[in-house]
Short mmCIF file of C-alpha atoms in Angstrom, two decimals:
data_model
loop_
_atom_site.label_atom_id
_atom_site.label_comp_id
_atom_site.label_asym_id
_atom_site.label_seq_id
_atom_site.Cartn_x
_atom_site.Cartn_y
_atom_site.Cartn_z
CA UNK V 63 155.75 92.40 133.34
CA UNK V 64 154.93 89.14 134.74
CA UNK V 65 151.68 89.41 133.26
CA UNK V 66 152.70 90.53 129.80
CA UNK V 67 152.48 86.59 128.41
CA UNK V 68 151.96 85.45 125.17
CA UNK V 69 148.90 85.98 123.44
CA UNK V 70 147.61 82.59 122.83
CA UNK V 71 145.34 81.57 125.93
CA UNK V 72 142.27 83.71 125.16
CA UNK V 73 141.60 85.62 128.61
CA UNK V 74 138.01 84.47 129.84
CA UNK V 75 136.44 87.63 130.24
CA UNK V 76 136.80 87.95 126.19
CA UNK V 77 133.56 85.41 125.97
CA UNK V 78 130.07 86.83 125.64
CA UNK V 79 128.25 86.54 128.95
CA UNK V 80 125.13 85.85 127.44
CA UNK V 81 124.30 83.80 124.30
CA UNK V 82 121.58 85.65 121.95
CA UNK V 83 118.78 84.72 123.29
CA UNK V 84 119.57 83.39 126.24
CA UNK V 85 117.89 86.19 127.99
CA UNK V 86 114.59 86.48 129.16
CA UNK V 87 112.33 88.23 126.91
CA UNK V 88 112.56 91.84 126.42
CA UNK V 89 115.65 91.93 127.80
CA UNK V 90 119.18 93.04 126.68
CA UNK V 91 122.70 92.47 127.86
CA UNK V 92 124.97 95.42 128.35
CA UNK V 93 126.50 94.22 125.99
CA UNK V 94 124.05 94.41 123.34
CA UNK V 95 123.05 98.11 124.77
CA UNK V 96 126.51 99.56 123.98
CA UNK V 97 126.42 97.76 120.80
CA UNK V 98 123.34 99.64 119.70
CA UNK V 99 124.53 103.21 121.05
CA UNK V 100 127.73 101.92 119.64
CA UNK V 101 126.25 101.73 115.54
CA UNK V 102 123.81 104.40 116.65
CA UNK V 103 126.47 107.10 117.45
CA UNK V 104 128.42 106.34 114.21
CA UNK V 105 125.42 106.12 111.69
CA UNK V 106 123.90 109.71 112.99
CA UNK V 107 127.80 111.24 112.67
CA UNK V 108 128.51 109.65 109.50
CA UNK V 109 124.47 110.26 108.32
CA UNK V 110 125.13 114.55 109.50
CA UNK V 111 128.14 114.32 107.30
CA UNK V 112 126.88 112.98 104.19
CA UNK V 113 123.89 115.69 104.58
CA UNK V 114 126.23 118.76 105.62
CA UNK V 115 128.45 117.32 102.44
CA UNK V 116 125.20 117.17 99.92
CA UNK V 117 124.03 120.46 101.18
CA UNK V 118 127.79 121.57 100.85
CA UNK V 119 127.82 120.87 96.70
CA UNK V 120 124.98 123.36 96.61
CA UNK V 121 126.33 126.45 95.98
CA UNK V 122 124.57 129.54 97.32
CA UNK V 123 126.22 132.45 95.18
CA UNK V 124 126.95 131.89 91.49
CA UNK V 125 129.03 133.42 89.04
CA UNK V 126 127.05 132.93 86.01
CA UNK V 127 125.64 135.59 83.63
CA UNK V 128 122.21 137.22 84.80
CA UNK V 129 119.48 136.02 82.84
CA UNK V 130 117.65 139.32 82.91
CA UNK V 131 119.50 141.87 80.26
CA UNK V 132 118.52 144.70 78.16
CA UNK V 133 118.47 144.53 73.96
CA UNK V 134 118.10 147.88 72.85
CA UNK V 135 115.60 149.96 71.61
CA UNK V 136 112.33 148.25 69.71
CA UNK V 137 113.37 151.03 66.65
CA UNK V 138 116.89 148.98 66.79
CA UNK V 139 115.01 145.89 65.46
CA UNK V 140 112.37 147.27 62.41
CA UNK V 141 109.94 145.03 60.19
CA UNK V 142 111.84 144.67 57.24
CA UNK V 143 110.42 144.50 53.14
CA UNK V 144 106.96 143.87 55.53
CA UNK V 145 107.75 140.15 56.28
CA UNK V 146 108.57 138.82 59.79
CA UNK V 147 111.86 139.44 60.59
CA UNK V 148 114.47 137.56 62.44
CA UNK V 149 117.47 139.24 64.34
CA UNK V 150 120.51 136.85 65.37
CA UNK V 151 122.68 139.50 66.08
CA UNK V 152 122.36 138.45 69.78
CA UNK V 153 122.81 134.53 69.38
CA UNK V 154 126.54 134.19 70.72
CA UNK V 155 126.42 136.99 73.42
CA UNK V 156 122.79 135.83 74.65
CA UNK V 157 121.28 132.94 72.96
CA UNK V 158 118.39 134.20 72.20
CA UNK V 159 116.93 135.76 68.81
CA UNK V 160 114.88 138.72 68.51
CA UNK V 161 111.54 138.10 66.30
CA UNK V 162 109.64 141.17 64.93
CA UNK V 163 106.40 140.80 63.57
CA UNK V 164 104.11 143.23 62.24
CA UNK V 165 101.92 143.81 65.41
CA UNK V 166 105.16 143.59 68.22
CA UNK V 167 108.65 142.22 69.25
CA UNK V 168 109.30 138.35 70.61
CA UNK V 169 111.99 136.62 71.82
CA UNK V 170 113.15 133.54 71.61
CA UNK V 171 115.70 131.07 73.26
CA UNK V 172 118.20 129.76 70.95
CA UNK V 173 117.72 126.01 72.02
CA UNK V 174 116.52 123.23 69.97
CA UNK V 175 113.53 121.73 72.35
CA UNK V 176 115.17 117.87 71.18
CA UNK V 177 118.51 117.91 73.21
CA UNK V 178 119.29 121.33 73.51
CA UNK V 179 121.77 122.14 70.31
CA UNK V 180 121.81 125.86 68.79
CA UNK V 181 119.88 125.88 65.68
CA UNK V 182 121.12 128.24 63.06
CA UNK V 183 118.67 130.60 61.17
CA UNK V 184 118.57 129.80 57.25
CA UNK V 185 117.22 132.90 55.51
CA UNK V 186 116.67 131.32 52.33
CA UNK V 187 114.60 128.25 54.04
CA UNK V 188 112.80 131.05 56.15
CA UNK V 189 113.83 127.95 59.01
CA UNK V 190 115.54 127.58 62.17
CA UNK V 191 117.48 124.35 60.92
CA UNK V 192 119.61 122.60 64.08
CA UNK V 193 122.41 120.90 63.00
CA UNK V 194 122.82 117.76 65.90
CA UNK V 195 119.60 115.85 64.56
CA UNK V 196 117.81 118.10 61.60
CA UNK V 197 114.83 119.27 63.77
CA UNK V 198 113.51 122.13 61.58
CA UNK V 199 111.30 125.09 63.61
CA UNK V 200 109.72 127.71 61.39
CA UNK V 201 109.93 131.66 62.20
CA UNK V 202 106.76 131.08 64.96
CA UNK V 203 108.77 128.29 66.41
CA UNK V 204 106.89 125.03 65.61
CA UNK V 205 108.32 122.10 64.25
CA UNK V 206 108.15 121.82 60.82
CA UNK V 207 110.49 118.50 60.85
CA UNK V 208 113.10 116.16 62.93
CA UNK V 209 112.77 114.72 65.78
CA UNK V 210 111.67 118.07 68.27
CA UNK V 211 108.73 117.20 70.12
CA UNK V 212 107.51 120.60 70.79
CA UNK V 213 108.00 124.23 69.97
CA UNK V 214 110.87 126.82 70.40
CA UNK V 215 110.83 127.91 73.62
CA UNK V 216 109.91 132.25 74.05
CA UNK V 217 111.42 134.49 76.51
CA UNK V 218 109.59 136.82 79.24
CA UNK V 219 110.49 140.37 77.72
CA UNK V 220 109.06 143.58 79.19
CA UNK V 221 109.92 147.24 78.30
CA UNK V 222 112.24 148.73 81.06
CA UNK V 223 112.54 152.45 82.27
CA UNK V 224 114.79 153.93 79.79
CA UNK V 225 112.40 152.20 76.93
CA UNK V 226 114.44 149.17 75.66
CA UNK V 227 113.49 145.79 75.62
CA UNK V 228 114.22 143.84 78.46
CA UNK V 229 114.53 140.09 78.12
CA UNK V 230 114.13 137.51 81.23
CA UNK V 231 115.78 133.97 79.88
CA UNK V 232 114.72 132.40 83.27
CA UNK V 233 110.95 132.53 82.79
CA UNK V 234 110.02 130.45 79.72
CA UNK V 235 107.20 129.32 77.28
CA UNK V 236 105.90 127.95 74.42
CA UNK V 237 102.30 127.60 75.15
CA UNK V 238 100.12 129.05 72.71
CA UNK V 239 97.87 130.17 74.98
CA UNK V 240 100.59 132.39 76.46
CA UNK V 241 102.82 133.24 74.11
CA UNK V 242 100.55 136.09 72.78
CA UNK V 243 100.72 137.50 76.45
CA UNK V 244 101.92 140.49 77.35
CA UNK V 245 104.40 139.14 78.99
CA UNK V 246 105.92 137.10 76.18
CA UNK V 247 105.05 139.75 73.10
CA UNK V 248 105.98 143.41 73.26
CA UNK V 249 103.15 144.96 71.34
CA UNK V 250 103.69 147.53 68.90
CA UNK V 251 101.59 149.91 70.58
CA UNK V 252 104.07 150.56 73.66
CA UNK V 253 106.75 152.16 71.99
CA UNK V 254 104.39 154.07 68.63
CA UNK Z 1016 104.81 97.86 118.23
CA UNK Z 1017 105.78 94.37 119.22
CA UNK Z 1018 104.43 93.49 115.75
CA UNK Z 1019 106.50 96.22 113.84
CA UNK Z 1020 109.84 94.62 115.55
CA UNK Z 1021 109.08 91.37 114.33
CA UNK Z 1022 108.36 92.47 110.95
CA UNK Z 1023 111.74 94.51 111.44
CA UNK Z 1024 113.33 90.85 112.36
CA UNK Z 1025 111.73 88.83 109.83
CA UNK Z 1026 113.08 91.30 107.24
CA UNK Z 1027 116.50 91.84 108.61
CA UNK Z 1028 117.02 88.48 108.34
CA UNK Z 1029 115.69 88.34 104.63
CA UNK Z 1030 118.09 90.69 103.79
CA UNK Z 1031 121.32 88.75 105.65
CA UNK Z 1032 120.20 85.43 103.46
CA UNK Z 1033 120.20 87.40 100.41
CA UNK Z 1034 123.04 86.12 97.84
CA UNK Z 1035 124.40 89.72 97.55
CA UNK Z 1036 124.53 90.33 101.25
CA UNK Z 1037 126.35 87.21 101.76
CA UNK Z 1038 128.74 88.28 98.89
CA UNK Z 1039 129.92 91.69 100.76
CA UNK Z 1040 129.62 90.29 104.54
CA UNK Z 1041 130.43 86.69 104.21
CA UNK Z 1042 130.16 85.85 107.93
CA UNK Z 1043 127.48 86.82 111.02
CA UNK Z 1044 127.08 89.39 112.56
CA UNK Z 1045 130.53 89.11 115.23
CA UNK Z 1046 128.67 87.73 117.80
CA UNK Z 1047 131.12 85.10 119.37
CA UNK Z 1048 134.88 84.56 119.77
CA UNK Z 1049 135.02 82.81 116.45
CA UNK Z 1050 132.90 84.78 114.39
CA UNK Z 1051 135.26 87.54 115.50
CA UNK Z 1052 138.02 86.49 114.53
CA UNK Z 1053 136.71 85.18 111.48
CA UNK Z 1054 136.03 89.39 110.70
CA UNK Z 1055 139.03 90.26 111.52
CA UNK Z 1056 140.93 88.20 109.41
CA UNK Z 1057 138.32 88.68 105.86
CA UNK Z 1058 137.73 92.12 106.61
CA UNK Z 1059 139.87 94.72 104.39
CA UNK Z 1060 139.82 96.91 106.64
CA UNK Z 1061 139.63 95.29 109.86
CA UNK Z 1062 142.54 93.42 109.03
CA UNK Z 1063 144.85 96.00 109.55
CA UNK Z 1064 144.82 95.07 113.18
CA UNK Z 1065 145.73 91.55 114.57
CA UNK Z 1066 143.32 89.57 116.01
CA UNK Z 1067 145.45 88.98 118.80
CA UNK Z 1068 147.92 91.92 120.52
CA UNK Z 1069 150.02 91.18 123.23
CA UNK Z 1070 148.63 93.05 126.42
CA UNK Z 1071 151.55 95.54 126.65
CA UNK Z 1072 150.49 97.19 123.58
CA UNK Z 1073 146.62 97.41 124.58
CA UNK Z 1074 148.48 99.98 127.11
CA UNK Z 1075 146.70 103.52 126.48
CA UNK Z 1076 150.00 105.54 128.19
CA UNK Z 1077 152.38 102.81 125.86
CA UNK Z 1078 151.58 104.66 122.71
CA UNK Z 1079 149.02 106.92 123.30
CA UNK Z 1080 147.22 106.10 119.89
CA UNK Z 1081 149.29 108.89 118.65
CA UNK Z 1082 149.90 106.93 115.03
CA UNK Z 1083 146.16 106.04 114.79
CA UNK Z 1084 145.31 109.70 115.81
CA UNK Z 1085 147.67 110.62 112.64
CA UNK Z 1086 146.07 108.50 110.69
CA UNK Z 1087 142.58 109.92 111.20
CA UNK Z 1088 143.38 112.97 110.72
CA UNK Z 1089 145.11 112.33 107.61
CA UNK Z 1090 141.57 110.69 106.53
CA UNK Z 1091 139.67 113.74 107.85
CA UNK Z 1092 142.39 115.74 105.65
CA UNK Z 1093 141.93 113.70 102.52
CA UNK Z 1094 137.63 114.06 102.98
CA UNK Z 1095 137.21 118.03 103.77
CA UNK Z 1096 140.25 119.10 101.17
CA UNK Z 1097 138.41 117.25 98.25
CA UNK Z 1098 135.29 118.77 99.44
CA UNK Z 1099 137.27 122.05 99.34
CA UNK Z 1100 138.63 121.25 96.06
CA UNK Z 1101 134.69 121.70 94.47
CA UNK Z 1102 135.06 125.29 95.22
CA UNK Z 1103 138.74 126.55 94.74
CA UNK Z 1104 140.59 127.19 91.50
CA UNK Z 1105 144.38 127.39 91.61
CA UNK Z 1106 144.19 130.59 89.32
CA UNK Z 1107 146.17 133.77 90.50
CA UNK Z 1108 142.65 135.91 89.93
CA UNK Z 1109 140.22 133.52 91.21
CA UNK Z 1110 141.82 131.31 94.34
CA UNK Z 1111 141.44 134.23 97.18
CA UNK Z 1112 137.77 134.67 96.18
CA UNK Z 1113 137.01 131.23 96.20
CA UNK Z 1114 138.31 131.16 100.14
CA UNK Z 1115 136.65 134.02 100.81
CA UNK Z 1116 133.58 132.56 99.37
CA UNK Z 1117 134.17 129.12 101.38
CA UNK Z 1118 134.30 130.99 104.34
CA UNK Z 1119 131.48 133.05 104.02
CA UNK Z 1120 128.87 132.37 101.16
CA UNK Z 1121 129.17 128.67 100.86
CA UNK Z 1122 126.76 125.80 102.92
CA UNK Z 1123 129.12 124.63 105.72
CA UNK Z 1124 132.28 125.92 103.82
CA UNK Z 1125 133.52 127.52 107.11
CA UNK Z 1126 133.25 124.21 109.10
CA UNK Z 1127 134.61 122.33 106.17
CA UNK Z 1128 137.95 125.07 105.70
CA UNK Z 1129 138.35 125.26 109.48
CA UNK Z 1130 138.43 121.45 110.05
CA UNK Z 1131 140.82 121.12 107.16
CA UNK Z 1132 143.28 123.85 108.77
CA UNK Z 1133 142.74 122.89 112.66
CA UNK Z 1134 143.34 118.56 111.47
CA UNK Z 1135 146.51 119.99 109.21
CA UNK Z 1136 148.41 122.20 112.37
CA UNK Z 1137 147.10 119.02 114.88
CA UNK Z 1138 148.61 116.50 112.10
CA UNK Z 1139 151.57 118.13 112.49
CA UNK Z 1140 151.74 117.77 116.01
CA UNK Z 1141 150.92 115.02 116.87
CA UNK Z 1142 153.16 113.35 114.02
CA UNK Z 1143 156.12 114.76 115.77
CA UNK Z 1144 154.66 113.89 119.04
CA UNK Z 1145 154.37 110.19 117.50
CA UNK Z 1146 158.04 110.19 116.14
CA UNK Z 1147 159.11 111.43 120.04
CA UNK Z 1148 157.25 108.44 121.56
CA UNK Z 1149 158.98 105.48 119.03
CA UNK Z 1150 161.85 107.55 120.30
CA UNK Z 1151 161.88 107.67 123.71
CA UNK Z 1152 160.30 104.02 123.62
CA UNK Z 1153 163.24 102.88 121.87
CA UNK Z 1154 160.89 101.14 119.25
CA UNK Z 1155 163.24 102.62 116.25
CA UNK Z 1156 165.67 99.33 117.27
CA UNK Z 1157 165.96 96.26 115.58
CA UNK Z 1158 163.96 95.03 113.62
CA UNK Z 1159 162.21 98.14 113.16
CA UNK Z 1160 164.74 100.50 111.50
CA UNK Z 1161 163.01 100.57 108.30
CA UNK Z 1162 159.87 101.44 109.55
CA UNK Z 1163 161.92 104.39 111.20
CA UNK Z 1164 162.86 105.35 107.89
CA UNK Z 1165 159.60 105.18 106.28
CA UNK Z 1166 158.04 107.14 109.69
CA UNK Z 1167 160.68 109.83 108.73
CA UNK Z 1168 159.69 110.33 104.97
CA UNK Z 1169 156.19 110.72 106.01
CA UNK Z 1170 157.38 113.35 108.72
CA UNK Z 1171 158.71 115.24 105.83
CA UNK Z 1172 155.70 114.70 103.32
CA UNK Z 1173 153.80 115.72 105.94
CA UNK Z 1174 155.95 118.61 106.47
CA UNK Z 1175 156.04 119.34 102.34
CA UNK Z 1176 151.79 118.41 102.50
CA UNK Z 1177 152.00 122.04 105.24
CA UNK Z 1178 154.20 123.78 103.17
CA UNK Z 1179 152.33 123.51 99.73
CA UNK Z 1180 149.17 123.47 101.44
CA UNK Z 1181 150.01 127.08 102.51
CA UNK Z 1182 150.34 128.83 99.42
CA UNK Z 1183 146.97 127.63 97.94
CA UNK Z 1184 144.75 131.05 99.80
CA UNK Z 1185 146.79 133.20 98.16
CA UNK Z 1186 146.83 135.80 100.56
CA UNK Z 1187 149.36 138.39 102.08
CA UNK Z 1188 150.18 135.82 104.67
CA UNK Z 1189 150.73 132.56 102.24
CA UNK Z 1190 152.65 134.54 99.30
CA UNK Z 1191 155.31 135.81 101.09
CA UNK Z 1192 155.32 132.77 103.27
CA UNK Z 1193 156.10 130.85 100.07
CA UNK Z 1194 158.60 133.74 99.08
CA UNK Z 1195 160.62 132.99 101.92
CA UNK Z 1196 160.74 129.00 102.01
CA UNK Z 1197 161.48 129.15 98.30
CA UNK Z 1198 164.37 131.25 98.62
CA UNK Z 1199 165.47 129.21 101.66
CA UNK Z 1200 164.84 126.56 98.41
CA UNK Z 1201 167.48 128.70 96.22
CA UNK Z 1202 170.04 128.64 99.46
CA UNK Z 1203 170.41 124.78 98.40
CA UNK Z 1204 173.91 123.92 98.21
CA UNK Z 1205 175.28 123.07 94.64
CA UNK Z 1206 171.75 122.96 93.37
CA UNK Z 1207 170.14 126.81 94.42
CA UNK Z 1208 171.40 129.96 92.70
CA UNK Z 1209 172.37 131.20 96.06
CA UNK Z 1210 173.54 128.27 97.87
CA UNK Z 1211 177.05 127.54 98.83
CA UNK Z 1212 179.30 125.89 95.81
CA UNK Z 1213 176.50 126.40 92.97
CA UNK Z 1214 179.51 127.32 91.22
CA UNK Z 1215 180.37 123.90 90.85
CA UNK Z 1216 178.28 122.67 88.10
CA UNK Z 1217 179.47 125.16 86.52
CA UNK Z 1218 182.21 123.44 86.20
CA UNK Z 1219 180.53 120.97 83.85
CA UNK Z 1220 178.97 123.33 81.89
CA UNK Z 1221 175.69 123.68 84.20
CA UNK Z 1222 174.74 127.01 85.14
CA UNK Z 1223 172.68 127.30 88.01
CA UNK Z 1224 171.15 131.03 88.20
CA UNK Z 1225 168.13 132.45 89.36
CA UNK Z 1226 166.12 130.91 86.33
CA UNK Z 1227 167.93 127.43 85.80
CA UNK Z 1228 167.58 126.50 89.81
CA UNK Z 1229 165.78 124.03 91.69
CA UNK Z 1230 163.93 126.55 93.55
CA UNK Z 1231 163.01 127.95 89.79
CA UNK Z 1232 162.09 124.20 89.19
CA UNK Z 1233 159.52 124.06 92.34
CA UNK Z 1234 157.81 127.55 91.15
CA UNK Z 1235 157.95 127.30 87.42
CA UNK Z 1236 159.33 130.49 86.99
CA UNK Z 1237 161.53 133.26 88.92
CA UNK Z 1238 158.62 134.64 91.30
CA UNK Z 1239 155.73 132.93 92.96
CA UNK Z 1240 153.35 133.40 90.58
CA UNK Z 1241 150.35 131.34 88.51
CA UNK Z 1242 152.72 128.56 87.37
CA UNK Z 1243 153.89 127.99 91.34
CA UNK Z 1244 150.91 128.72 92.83
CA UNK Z 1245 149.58 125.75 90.24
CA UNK Z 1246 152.49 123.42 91.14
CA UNK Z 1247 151.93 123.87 94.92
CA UNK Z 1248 148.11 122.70 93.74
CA UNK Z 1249 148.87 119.91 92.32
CA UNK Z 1250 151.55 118.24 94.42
CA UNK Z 1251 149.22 119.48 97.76
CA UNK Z 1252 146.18 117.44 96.08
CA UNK Z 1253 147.73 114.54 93.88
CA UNK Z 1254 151.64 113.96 94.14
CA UNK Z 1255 151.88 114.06 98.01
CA UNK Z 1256 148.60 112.36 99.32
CA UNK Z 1257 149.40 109.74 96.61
CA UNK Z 1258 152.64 109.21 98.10
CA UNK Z 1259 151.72 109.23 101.79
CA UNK Z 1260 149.02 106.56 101.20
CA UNK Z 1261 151.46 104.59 99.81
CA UNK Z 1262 153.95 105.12 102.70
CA UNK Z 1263 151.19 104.67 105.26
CA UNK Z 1264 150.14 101.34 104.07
CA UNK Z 1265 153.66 100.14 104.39
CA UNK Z 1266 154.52 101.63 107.49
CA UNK Z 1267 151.54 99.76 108.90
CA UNK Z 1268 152.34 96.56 107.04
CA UNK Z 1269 156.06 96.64 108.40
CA UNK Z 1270 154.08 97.05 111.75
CA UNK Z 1271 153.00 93.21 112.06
CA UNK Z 1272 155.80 92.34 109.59
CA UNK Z 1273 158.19 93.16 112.55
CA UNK Z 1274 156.28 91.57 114.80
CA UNK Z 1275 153.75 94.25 116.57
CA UNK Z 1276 154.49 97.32 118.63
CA UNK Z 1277 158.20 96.78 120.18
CA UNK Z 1278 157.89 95.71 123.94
CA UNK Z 1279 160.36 94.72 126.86
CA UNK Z 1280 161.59 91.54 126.86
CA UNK Z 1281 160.24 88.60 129.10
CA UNK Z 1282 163.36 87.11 130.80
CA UNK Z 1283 163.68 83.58 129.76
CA UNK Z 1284 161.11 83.62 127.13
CA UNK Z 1285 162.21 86.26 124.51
CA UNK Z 1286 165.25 85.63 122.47
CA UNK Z 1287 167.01 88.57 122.06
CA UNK Z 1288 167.09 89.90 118.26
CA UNK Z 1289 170.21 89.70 116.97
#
């Protein structure tokens, strides 16, 4: 263990061989070449983890309720005394209230188009009145007051196999060009 | 391309005379002896390690990196089980799905699960391998006895980190795993409802039975059910890694504090400790 001396003489071959720059252009030391690999190697293992780890946090199977469901039967929600009528029988289980006009069925998503509160339906006002910032929607869904910039959104609905109404929360609108479509308003005609 | 690596340079070197850069790396790139040590010793991190070692321990068979290899694994541990922890719920009706669902439904899941198990059995391993080696290298002697002490908690958290750790799948194979060690638990003298003397506190008015133990203490109730398989949970994920980081930053502290790995003695030079 003759060799096994104190470590305060710095052994020689610890220096750099070659200063930064000291070599002709273009060219690099060993040194400098396992240095490179060196960072190279760690960035691309460290870089594959972070993406397998973001890729990880998005789940492929989820456990959260099916946004296509059946209603009922269109006779289950009539036009009542004649005047557009508002069901929000569904509101807790769904989110969603069922709209019958004379001329067909709509549906619309329970969610205030400002942050996203659940307005409650006010008979008396004839108003979907939302209680986080008093944006006020009327029974076609346009703001009538608050701060809402645009109009309750509508739900895709389409009559399934056994004749009720089907209601797809996924696909969304409250463009008036569409939300006469068939797609967003079950006429009356399909069901009398 | 010449003229893309001097843009490269020019804005390297930009960013490395920038007032924030210089905040977080407040030194060159270690280029030279000096700058090197100069790292070493402001670096959190880097300072862990000396900037000088005696030879003897830069010996590969000496100690085999067998503490270091611990040590990474414990950080590969700490890494995949929080990842783990986005997908698993410690609830009686929910935690075998979830595995299943790691292992089969879930991005990378079974990479993530299998590194978590292979690091935990090799952990285990190769901590008893490192305890052997301080052993047979005599490196438990003065002045290191303490760190021998501290080495041998974290051979038992590491043991309890298995243990609990085992439980949390929730299958055949982990519930009446945990079924057995926790009645091994109630086979505690004085202090399990089936260990030798638990008669004793009786004696003081303490009555240890099946539902006033410490094994009913460790499982929150008489079975291994939702309250133990919750316990395991949280001591597996908070208590234990909590209290193994702490014990692994001391343990390495006490390393320099006791003056580096142990070594032989140089004749003449070395006083012996007393």
């Amino acid at each position: 263990m003759a060799e096994d001396t104190a470590p305060d003489a710095p052994a020689k071959t610890l220096a750099r061989p070659a200063a930064p720059g000291s070599l002709p252009e273009g060219q690099y030391s060993r040194r400098d070449f396992l240095n490179l690999v060196g960072w190279a190697w760690l960035s691309a293992a460290l870089g594959g983890w972070a993406l397998a780890a973001v890729r990880f946090l998005f789940p492929n199977m989820l456990y959260e309720p099916n946004p296509v469901f059946k209603i009922g039967w269109p006779k289950d929600y009539p036009l009542l005394g004649g005047l557009t009528t508002v069901y929000i029988g569904l509101q807790t289980k769904f989110r969603i209230w069922v709209v019958t006009q004379a001329d067909g069925i709509f549906v619309f998503h329970a969610k205030c188009t400002h942050l996203g509160c659940t307005p409650r339906w006010v008979p008396d006002d004839r108003r979907f009145e939302c209680p986080c910032h008093g944006s006020n929607f009327d029974v076609e869904g346009n703001v009538v007051a608050g701060p809402a910039p645009e109009p309750l959104f509508r739900c895709r609905v389409s009559m399934s196999q056994d004749g009720q109404i089907q209601v797809d929360k996924a696909v969304l609108t409250n463009n008036p060009s569409q939300i006469h479509a068939d797609q967003f308003f079950l006429k009356k005609n399909l069901w009398s | 391309m010449e003229k893309f690596w001097l843009g490269f340079e020019k804005l390297m070197k930009k960013i490395q005379s920038n007032k924030i850069w210089l905040s977080i790396f407040r030194h060159e790139y270690p280029q030279t002896e000096k700058s090197r040590m100069a790292v070493m010793v402001n670096n959190f991190f880097l300072h862990i390690h000396p900037v000088k070692v005696y030879k003897h321990s830069l010996e590969p068979y000496y100690t085999f990196g067998l503490g270091v290899i611990a040590f990474v694994l414990f950080l590969i541990l700490t890494v995949t089980g929080v990842l783990l922890m986005f997908y698993y719920v410690p609830d009686i009706h929910q935690a075998y799905q979830n595995v299943k669902d790691l292992q089969f439904a879930v991005s990378y899941g079974t990479l993530l699960r299998n590194m978590h198990r292979w690091s935990a059995h090799t952990m285990m391993l190769i901590v008893i391998l490192h305890m052997m080696r301080v052993f047979y290298a005599g490196a438990y002697k003065t002045p290191r006895e303490f760190n021998w002490g501290v080495g041998v908690i974290l051979l038992v958290i590491t043991f309890l980190l298995s243990f609990t750790g085992y439980l949390l799948p929730w299958d055949q194979l982990a519930y009446w795993a945990i079924t057995v060690g926790t009645n091994m638990g109630g086979a505690t003298p004085i202090l399990g409802n089936a260990g030798p003397f638990h008669e004793l506190p009786g004696l003081v008015g303490i009555h240890i039975g099946i539902n006033s133990d410490v094994r009913f203490m460790l499982l929150g109730g008489t079975i291994v059910g939702q309250n133990g398989l919750l316990r395991f949970y949280v001591l597996h994920c908070i208590f234990l890694p909590i209290v193994a980081l702490l014990l692994i930053s001391i343990h390495f502290w006490r390393i320099r504090k006791d003056g580096g790995l142990a070594r032989p003695l140089r004749p003449g030079v070395d006083a012996k400790p007393e």
